Short mmCIF file of N, CA, C and O in Angstrom, two decimals:
data_model
loop_
_atom_site.label_atom_id
_atom_site.label_comp_id
_atom_site.label_asym_id
_atom_site.label_seq_id
_atom_site.Cartn_x
_atom_site.Cartn_y
_atom_site.Cartn_z
N UNK A 1 132.49 112.98 -59.43
CA UNK A 1 131.50 113.85 -58.82
C UNK A 1 132.16 114.59 -57.68
O UNK A 1 132.79 114.01 -56.82
N UNK A 2 131.97 115.88 -57.63
CA UNK A 2 132.50 116.71 -56.54
C UNK A 2 131.36 117.13 -55.63
O UNK A 2 130.27 117.44 -56.10
N UNK A 3 131.65 117.11 -54.36
CA UNK A 3 130.65 117.51 -53.37
C UNK A 3 131.37 118.23 -52.24
O UNK A 3 132.37 117.72 -51.73
N UNK A 4 130.88 119.38 -51.86
CA UNK A 4 131.48 120.10 -50.73
C UNK A 4 131.14 119.35 -49.45
O UNK A 4 129.99 118.99 -49.21
N UNK A 5 132.15 119.13 -48.64
CA UNK A 5 131.97 118.40 -47.39
C UNK A 5 132.12 119.33 -46.20
O UNK A 5 132.94 120.25 -46.21
N UNK A 6 131.36 119.05 -45.16
CA UNK A 6 131.55 119.72 -43.89
C UNK A 6 132.72 119.08 -43.16
O UNK A 6 133.25 118.04 -43.56
N UNK A 7 133.14 119.69 -42.07
CA UNK A 7 134.28 119.19 -41.31
C UNK A 7 134.05 117.76 -40.82
O UNK A 7 134.95 116.92 -40.91
N UNK A 8 132.86 117.48 -40.31
CA UNK A 8 132.58 116.14 -39.80
C UNK A 8 132.57 115.11 -40.93
O UNK A 8 133.09 113.99 -40.77
N UNK A 9 132.02 115.47 -42.07
CA UNK A 9 132.01 114.56 -43.21
C UNK A 9 133.44 114.25 -43.66
O UNK A 9 133.78 113.11 -43.93
N UNK A 10 134.26 115.29 -43.72
CA UNK A 10 135.65 115.09 -44.11
C UNK A 10 136.36 114.17 -43.13
O UNK A 10 137.07 113.25 -43.53
N UNK A 11 136.17 114.43 -41.84
CA UNK A 11 136.83 113.60 -40.82
C UNK A 11 136.38 112.14 -40.92
O UNK A 11 137.19 111.23 -40.77
N UNK A 12 135.10 111.91 -41.16
CA UNK A 12 134.59 110.55 -41.29
C UNK A 12 135.23 109.86 -42.49
O UNK A 12 135.73 108.74 -42.37
N UNK A 13 135.22 110.51 -43.63
CA UNK A 13 135.83 109.91 -44.82
C UNK A 13 137.33 109.71 -44.65
O UNK A 13 137.88 108.69 -45.08
N UNK A 14 137.99 110.66 -44.02
CA UNK A 14 139.43 110.54 -43.79
C UNK A 14 139.75 109.33 -42.90
O UNK A 14 140.70 108.59 -43.18
N UNK A 15 138.96 109.15 -41.87
CA UNK A 15 139.17 108.00 -40.98
C UNK A 15 138.93 106.68 -41.73
O UNK A 15 139.69 105.72 -41.57
N UNK A 16 137.88 106.64 -42.55
CA UNK A 16 137.60 105.43 -43.32
C UNK A 16 138.73 105.16 -44.32
O UNK A 16 139.17 104.02 -44.48
N UNK A 17 139.19 106.19 -44.97
CA UNK A 17 140.29 106.05 -45.94
C UNK A 17 141.55 105.55 -45.25
O UNK A 17 142.35 104.83 -45.82
N UNK A 18 141.72 105.94 -43.99
CA UNK A 18 142.87 105.51 -43.21
C UNK A 18 142.78 104.08 -42.71
O UNK A 18 143.70 103.59 -42.06
N UNK A 19 141.65 103.42 -42.97
CA UNK A 19 141.52 102.02 -42.60
C UNK A 19 140.67 101.76 -41.37
O UNK A 19 140.52 100.62 -40.94
N UNK A 20 140.09 102.80 -40.78
CA UNK A 20 139.25 102.60 -39.60
C UNK A 20 137.96 101.89 -40.00
O UNK A 20 137.42 102.12 -41.09
N UNK A 21 137.48 101.05 -39.11
CA UNK A 21 136.16 100.46 -39.30
C UNK A 21 135.12 101.57 -39.17
O UNK A 21 135.39 102.63 -38.58
N UNK A 22 133.94 101.34 -39.70
CA UNK A 22 132.91 102.38 -39.69
C UNK A 22 132.61 102.87 -38.27
O UNK A 22 132.51 104.08 -38.04
N UNK A 23 132.48 101.95 -37.33
CA UNK A 23 132.18 102.37 -35.94
C UNK A 23 133.32 103.21 -35.36
O UNK A 23 133.07 104.19 -34.68
N UNK A 24 134.56 102.82 -35.65
CA UNK A 24 135.71 103.59 -35.17
C UNK A 24 135.73 104.97 -35.81
O UNK A 24 135.99 105.97 -35.14
N UNK A 25 135.47 105.02 -37.10
CA UNK A 25 135.46 106.30 -37.82
C UNK A 25 134.38 107.23 -37.26
O UNK A 25 134.61 108.43 -37.07
N UNK A 26 133.22 106.67 -36.97
CA UNK A 26 132.13 107.46 -36.38
C UNK A 26 132.52 107.97 -35.00
O UNK A 26 132.29 109.15 -34.68
N UNK A 27 133.10 107.11 -34.18
CA UNK A 27 133.53 107.52 -32.84
C UNK A 27 134.56 108.64 -32.91
O UNK A 27 134.49 109.62 -32.16
N UNK A 28 135.53 108.51 -33.81
CA UNK A 28 136.56 109.54 -33.96
C UNK A 28 135.94 110.87 -34.42
O UNK A 28 136.33 111.93 -33.96
N UNK A 29 135.00 110.77 -35.33
CA UNK A 29 134.36 111.97 -35.84
C UNK A 29 133.55 112.66 -34.74
O UNK A 29 133.61 113.89 -34.60
N UNK A 30 132.82 111.89 -33.97
CA UNK A 30 132.04 112.47 -32.87
C UNK A 30 132.94 113.13 -31.83
O UNK A 30 132.60 114.18 -31.28
N UNK A 31 134.09 112.53 -31.57
CA UNK A 31 135.03 113.09 -30.59
C UNK A 31 135.61 114.41 -31.10
O UNK A 31 135.79 115.36 -30.33
N UNK A 32 135.88 114.48 -32.40
CA UNK A 32 136.50 115.68 -32.97
C UNK A 32 135.48 116.76 -33.30
O UNK A 32 135.83 117.95 -33.33
N UNK A 33 134.25 116.37 -33.56
CA UNK A 33 133.20 117.31 -33.96
C UNK A 33 131.98 117.11 -33.06
O UNK A 33 131.00 116.47 -33.46
N UNK A 34 132.03 117.61 -31.83
CA UNK A 34 130.97 117.33 -30.87
C UNK A 34 129.58 117.85 -31.25
O UNK A 34 128.58 117.39 -30.70
N UNK A 35 129.49 118.76 -32.18
CA UNK A 35 128.18 119.26 -32.62
C UNK A 35 127.50 118.31 -33.61
O UNK A 35 126.33 118.52 -33.96
N UNK A 36 128.22 117.30 -34.04
CA UNK A 36 127.66 116.33 -34.99
C UNK A 36 126.78 115.34 -34.25
O UNK A 36 127.13 114.87 -33.17
N UNK A 37 125.64 115.02 -34.84
CA UNK A 37 124.73 114.04 -34.24
C UNK A 37 124.92 112.70 -34.94
O UNK A 37 125.03 112.66 -36.18
N UNK A 38 124.94 111.61 -34.20
CA UNK A 38 125.14 110.29 -34.81
C UNK A 38 124.15 109.97 -35.94
O UNK A 38 124.52 109.32 -36.91
N UNK A 39 122.93 110.48 -35.84
CA UNK A 39 121.93 110.17 -36.87
C UNK A 39 122.28 110.81 -38.21
O UNK A 39 121.69 110.46 -39.24
N UNK A 40 123.24 111.72 -38.24
CA UNK A 40 123.66 112.34 -39.50
C UNK A 40 124.49 111.39 -40.37
O UNK A 40 124.53 111.55 -41.59
N UNK A 41 125.14 110.43 -39.76
CA UNK A 41 126.06 109.56 -40.48
C UNK A 41 125.38 108.71 -41.55
O UNK A 41 125.90 108.56 -42.65
N UNK A 42 124.24 108.13 -41.23
CA UNK A 42 123.59 107.20 -42.15
C UNK A 42 123.28 107.85 -43.50
O UNK A 42 123.63 107.30 -44.55
N UNK A 43 122.64 109.03 -43.55
CA UNK A 43 122.39 109.64 -44.86
C UNK A 43 123.67 109.98 -45.62
O UNK A 43 123.72 109.87 -46.83
N UNK A 44 124.71 110.40 -44.90
CA UNK A 44 125.98 110.71 -45.56
C UNK A 44 126.53 109.48 -46.25
O UNK A 44 126.86 109.51 -47.43
N UNK A 45 126.65 108.40 -45.48
CA UNK A 45 127.25 107.17 -46.01
C UNK A 45 126.38 106.60 -47.14
O UNK A 45 126.90 106.15 -48.16
N UNK A 46 125.06 106.64 -46.99
CA UNK A 46 124.17 106.15 -48.04
C UNK A 46 124.36 106.96 -49.32
O UNK A 46 124.44 106.40 -50.42
N UNK A 47 124.46 108.28 -49.20
CA UNK A 47 124.67 109.13 -50.37
C UNK A 47 126.00 108.84 -51.02
O UNK A 47 126.09 108.73 -52.25
N UNK A 48 127.05 108.69 -50.23
CA UNK A 48 128.37 108.41 -50.79
C UNK A 48 128.41 107.07 -51.49
O UNK A 48 129.06 106.92 -52.51
N UNK A 49 127.67 106.10 -50.96
CA UNK A 49 127.60 104.79 -51.61
C UNK A 49 126.90 104.90 -52.96
O UNK A 49 127.35 104.32 -53.96
N UNK A 50 125.81 105.65 -53.02
CA UNK A 50 125.09 105.86 -54.29
C UNK A 50 126.00 106.55 -55.30
O UNK A 50 125.97 106.24 -56.50
N UNK A 51 126.82 107.47 -54.84
CA UNK A 51 127.73 108.19 -55.73
C UNK A 51 128.90 107.33 -56.18
O UNK A 51 129.68 107.74 -57.03
N UNK A 52 129.04 106.15 -55.59
CA UNK A 52 130.12 105.25 -55.96
C UNK A 52 131.45 105.57 -55.28
O UNK A 52 132.50 105.19 -55.78
N UNK A 53 131.39 106.24 -54.15
CA UNK A 53 132.62 106.59 -53.45
C UNK A 53 133.21 105.42 -52.68
O UNK A 53 134.34 105.52 -52.20
N UNK A 54 132.48 104.32 -52.56
CA UNK A 54 132.97 103.14 -51.85
C UNK A 54 132.96 101.96 -52.81
O UNK A 54 132.07 101.85 -53.66
N UNK A 55 133.90 101.08 -52.65
CA UNK A 55 133.91 99.84 -53.40
C UNK A 55 134.68 98.81 -52.60
O UNK A 55 135.46 99.15 -51.71
N UNK A 56 134.47 97.54 -52.92
CA UNK A 56 135.20 96.46 -52.28
C UNK A 56 136.50 96.26 -53.03
O UNK A 56 136.50 96.10 -54.25
N UNK A 57 137.58 96.26 -52.30
CA UNK A 57 138.88 96.02 -52.92
C UNK A 57 139.19 94.55 -52.77
O UNK A 57 139.16 94.00 -51.67
N UNK A 58 139.46 93.91 -53.88
CA UNK A 58 139.77 92.48 -53.87
C UNK A 58 141.28 92.30 -53.96
O UNK A 58 141.95 93.05 -54.66
N UNK A 59 141.80 91.27 -53.28
CA UNK A 59 143.25 91.00 -53.39
C UNK A 59 143.65 90.82 -54.85
O UNK A 59 142.97 90.15 -55.61
N UNK A 60 144.72 91.48 -55.23
CA UNK A 60 145.23 91.37 -56.59
C UNK A 60 144.56 92.31 -57.57
O UNK A 60 144.97 92.43 -58.72
N UNK A 61 143.50 93.00 -57.13
CA UNK A 61 142.82 93.94 -58.01
C UNK A 61 143.54 95.27 -57.96
O UNK A 61 144.38 95.50 -57.12
N UNK A 62 143.15 96.17 -58.82
CA UNK A 62 143.72 97.51 -58.83
C UNK A 62 143.31 98.30 -57.61
O UNK A 62 142.69 97.77 -56.68
N UNK A 63 143.59 99.57 -57.63
CA UNK A 63 143.34 100.39 -56.45
C UNK A 63 142.06 101.21 -56.53
O UNK A 63 141.89 102.13 -55.77
N UNK A 64 141.16 100.90 -57.44
CA UNK A 64 139.95 101.69 -57.54
C UNK A 64 138.90 101.01 -58.37
O UNK A 64 139.11 99.93 -58.90
N UNK A 65 137.75 101.63 -58.49
CA UNK A 65 136.64 101.01 -59.19
C UNK A 65 136.85 100.87 -60.68
O UNK A 65 136.21 100.07 -61.33
N UNK A 66 137.77 101.65 -61.25
CA UNK A 66 138.00 101.59 -62.69
C UNK A 66 139.23 100.76 -63.05
O UNK A 66 139.64 100.71 -64.19
N UNK A 67 139.84 100.10 -62.07
CA UNK A 67 141.07 99.33 -62.32
C UNK A 67 140.76 98.04 -63.04
O UNK A 67 139.75 97.46 -62.98
#
């Protein structure tokens, strides 16, 4: 699924992909994108979870949901 992301959404996902905890990723995004409101994060993350953009990685498992 492809979805156009805003700058703040991209920064949040990039920070999470880099290993930041959710709170750290949110803090980094707010610092970089001061026009972003914290209440925007919850719907973004909920939508991404529904789309299957997040999964739990288990030790010894592959690198994605289809591994």
